One Martini backbone bead per residue (centre of mass of N, CA, C, O) as a GRO file, in nm:
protein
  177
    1UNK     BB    1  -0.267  -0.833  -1.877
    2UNK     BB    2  -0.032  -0.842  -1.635
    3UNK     BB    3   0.092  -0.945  -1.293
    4UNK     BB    4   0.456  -0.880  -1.351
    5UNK     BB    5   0.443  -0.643  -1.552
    6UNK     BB    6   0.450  -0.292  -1.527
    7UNK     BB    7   0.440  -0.050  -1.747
    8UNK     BB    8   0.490   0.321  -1.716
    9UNK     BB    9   0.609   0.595  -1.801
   10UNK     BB   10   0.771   0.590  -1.477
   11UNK     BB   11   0.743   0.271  -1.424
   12UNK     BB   12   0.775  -0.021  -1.227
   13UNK     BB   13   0.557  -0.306  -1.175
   14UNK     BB   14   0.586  -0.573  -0.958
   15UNK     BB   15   0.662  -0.830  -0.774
   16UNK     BB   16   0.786  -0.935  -0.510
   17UNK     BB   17   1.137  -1.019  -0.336
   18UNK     BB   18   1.334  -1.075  -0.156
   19UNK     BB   19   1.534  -0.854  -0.220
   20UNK     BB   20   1.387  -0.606  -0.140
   21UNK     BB   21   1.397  -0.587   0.232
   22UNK     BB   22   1.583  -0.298   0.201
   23UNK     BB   23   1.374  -0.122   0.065
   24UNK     BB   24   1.168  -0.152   0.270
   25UNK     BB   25   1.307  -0.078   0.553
   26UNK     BB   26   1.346   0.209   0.432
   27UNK     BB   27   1.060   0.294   0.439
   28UNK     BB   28   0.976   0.248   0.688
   29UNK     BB   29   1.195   0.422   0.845
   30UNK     BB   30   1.028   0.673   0.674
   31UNK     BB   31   0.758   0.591   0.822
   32UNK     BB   32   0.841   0.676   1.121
   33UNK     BB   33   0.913   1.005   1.002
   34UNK     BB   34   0.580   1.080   1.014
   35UNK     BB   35   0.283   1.218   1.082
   36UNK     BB   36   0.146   0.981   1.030
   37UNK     BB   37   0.218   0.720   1.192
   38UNK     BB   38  -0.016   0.702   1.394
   39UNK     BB   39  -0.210   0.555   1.160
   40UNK     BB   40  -0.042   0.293   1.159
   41UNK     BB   41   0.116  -0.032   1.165
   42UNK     BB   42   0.342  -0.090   1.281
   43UNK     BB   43   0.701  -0.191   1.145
   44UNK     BB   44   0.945  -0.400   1.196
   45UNK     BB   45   1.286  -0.286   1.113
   46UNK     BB   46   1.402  -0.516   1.176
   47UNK     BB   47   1.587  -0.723   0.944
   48UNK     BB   48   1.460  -1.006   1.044
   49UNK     BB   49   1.199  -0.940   0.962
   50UNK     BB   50   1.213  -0.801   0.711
   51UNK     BB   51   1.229  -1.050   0.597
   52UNK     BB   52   1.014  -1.237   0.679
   53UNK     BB   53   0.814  -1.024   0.544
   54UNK     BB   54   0.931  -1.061   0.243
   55UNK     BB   55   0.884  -1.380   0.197
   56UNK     BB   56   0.615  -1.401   0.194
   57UNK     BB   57   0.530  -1.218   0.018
   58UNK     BB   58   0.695  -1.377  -0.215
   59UNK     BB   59   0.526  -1.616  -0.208
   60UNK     BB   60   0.275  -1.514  -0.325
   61UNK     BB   61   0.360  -1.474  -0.623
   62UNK     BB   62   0.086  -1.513  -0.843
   63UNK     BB   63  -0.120  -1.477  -0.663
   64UNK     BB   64  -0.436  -1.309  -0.639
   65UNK     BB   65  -0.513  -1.294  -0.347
   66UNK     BB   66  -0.185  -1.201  -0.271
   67UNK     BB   67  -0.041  -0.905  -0.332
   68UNK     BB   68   0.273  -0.778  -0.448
   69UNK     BB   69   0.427  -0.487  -0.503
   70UNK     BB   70   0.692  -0.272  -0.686
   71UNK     BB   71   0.786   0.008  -0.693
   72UNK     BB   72   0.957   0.159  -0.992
   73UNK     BB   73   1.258   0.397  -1.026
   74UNK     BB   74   1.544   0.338  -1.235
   75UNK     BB   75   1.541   0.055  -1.031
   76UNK     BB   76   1.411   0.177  -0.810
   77UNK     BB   77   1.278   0.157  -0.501
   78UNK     BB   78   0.961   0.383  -0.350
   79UNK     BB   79   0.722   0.123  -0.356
   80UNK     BB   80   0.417  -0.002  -0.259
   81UNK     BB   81   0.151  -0.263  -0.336
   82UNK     BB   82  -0.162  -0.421  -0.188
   83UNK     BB   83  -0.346  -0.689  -0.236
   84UNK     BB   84  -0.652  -0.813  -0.087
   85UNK     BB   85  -0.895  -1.069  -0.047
   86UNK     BB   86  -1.200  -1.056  -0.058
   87UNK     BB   87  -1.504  -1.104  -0.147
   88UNK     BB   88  -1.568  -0.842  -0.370
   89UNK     BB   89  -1.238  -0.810  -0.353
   90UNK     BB   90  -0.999  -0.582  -0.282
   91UNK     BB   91  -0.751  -0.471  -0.042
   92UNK     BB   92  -0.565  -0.170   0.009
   93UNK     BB   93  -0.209  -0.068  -0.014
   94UNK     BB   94   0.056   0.178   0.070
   95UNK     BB   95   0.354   0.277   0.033
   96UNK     BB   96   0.624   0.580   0.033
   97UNK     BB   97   0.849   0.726   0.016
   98UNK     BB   98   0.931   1.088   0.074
   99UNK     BB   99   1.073   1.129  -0.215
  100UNK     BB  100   0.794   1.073  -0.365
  101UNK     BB  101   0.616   1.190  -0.254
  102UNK     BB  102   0.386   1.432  -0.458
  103UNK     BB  103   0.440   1.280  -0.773
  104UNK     BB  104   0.235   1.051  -0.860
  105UNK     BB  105   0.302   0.737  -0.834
  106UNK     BB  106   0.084   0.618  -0.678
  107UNK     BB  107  -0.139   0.696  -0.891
  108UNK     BB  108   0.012   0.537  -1.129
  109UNK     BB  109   0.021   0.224  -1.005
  110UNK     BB  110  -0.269   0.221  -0.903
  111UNK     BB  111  -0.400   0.251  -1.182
  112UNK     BB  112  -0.255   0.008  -1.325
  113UNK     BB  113  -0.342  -0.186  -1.144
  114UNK     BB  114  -0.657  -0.202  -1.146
  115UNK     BB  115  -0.686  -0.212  -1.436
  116UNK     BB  116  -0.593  -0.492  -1.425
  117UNK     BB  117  -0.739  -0.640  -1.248
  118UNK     BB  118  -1.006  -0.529  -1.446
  119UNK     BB  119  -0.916  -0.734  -1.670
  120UNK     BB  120  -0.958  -1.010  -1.480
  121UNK     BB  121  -1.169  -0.820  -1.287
  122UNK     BB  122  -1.461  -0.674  -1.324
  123UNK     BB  123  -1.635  -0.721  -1.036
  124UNK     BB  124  -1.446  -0.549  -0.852
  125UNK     BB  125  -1.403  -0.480  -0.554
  126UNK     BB  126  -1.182  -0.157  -0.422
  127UNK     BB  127  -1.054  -0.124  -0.108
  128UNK     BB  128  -1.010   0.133   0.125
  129UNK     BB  129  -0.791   0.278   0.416
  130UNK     BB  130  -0.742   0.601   0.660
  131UNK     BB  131  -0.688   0.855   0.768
  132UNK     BB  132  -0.834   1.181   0.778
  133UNK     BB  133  -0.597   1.318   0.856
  134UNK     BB  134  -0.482   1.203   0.532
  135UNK     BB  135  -0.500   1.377   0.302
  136UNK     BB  136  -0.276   1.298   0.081
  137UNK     BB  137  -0.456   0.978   0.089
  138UNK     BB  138  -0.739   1.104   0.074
  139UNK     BB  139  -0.674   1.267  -0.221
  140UNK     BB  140  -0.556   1.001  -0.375
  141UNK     BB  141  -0.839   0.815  -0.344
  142UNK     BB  142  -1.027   1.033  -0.507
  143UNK     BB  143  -0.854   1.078  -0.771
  144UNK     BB  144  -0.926   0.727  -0.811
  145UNK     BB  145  -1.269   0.705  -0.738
  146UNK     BB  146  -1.314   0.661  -0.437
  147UNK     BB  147  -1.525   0.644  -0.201
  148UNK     BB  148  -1.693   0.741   0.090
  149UNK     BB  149  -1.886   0.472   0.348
  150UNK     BB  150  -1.695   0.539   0.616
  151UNK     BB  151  -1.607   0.466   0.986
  152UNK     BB  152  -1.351   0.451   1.202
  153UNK     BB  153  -1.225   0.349   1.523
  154UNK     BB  154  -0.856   0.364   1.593
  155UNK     BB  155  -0.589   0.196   1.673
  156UNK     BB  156  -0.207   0.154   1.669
  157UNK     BB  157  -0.091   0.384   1.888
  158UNK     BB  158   0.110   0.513   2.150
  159UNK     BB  159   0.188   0.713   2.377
  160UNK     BB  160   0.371   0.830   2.625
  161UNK     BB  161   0.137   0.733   2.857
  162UNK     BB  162   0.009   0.459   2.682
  163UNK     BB  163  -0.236   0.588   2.498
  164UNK     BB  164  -0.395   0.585   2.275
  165UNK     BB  165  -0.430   0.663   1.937
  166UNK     BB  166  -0.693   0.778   1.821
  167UNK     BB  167  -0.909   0.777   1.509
  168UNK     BB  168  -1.059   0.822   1.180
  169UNK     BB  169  -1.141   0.592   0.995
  170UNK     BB  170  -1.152   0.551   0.671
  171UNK     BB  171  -1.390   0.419   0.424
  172UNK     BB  172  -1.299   0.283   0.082
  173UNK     BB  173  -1.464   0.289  -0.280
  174UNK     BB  174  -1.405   0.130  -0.582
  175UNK     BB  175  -1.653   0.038  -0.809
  176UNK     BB  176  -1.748  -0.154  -1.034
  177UNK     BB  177  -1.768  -0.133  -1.381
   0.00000   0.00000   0.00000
C-alpha cells in the first residue's frame, strides 16, 4: 500500500497540495466555532497565511517524515490528517468540518492511514495528544486502540481579561504491533 491515494468504503485520502489551501481555510474557521476551539493552537485563517503554511505542507511532497493528507468524500475535502516522526514513530494530529464529525470519518482516515503507515513501519509507535475535556476526540482515539500514558497542563489560548486557559491534555499511544 502507498502512501498517496488509500481509498476506503466512503474516502479518498490523499497528500495535500497547495490548491487545497481554501478548504483547509474553511475548516479552520469551522474550527474556531467549536466548544473546543481553547484547547488547540489557533491557526491564523488570514488567506496567505493559509496559503503559506499549505505551501509548505504541500512541500513535504511523498516524505515519511511530515506527512499531510486530505480526507476527501465524493472529490470535496472534509478533513486532513498529519503524521510527524518522532523518535519511536510518529505523532499524529486531525482537523474534520464540524459538517463531517461523528460520522465516522475520522475514524476511517485514521484507521486507513496507520494501516499503511504499519505496513511500511511496523515497529512504529504511533501518539497523539487532546484535551481530556475533548470527549469525541478522546473517545475517537480509544475506539482505535490508543490507550492514554499520561497528561500534561497546556495552554494555547487566552480569555477575555488575557489569563491563559489551562486544561489537561491527555497523551495517547497506540503500540507497535
Amino acid at each position: 500500500m502507498n502512501l498517496t491515494d488509500i481509498i476506503t468504503d466512503r474516502l479518498t485520502i490523499r497528500r495535500i497540495n497547495t490548491a487545497d489551501w481554501e478548504s483547509v481555510k474553511r475548516i479552520w474557521d469551522d474550527q474556531k466555532q467549536s466548544v473546543y476551539a481553547c484547547y488547540d493552537k489557533p491557526n491564523d485563517t488570514d488567506p496567505e497565511a493559509v496559503r503559506k503554511r499549505i505551501e509548505k505542507w504541500a512541500s513535504a511532497g511523498e516524505s515519511m517524515e511530515h506527512m499531510f493528507f486530505a480526507v476527501c468524500l465524493n472529490g470535496s475535502m472534509i478533513g486532513y490528517v498529519a503524521f510527524n516522526q518522532r523518535d519511536t514513530g510518529y505523532e499524529t494530529g486531525y482537523c474534520f468540518h464540524s459538517d463531517h464529525q461523528g460520522k465516522g470519518y475520522a475514524k476511517e482516515s485514521l484507521t486507513a492511514l496507520i494501516t499503511a503507515i504499519r505496513q511500511i513501519q511496523p515497529d512504529a509507535i504511533i501518539t497523539a495528544g487532546t484535551a481530556l475535556k475533548n470527549i469525541p476526540s478522546v473517545n475517537l482515539l480509544h475506539s482505535i486502540g490508543f490507550r492514554q500514558t499520561g497528561t500534561e497542563r497546556l495552554s494555547f489560548c487566552k480569555d477575555a481579561a488575557g489569563q491563559d486557559i489551562l486544561f489537561d491534555g491527555g497523551i495517547f499511544e497506540l503500540a507497535a504491533k
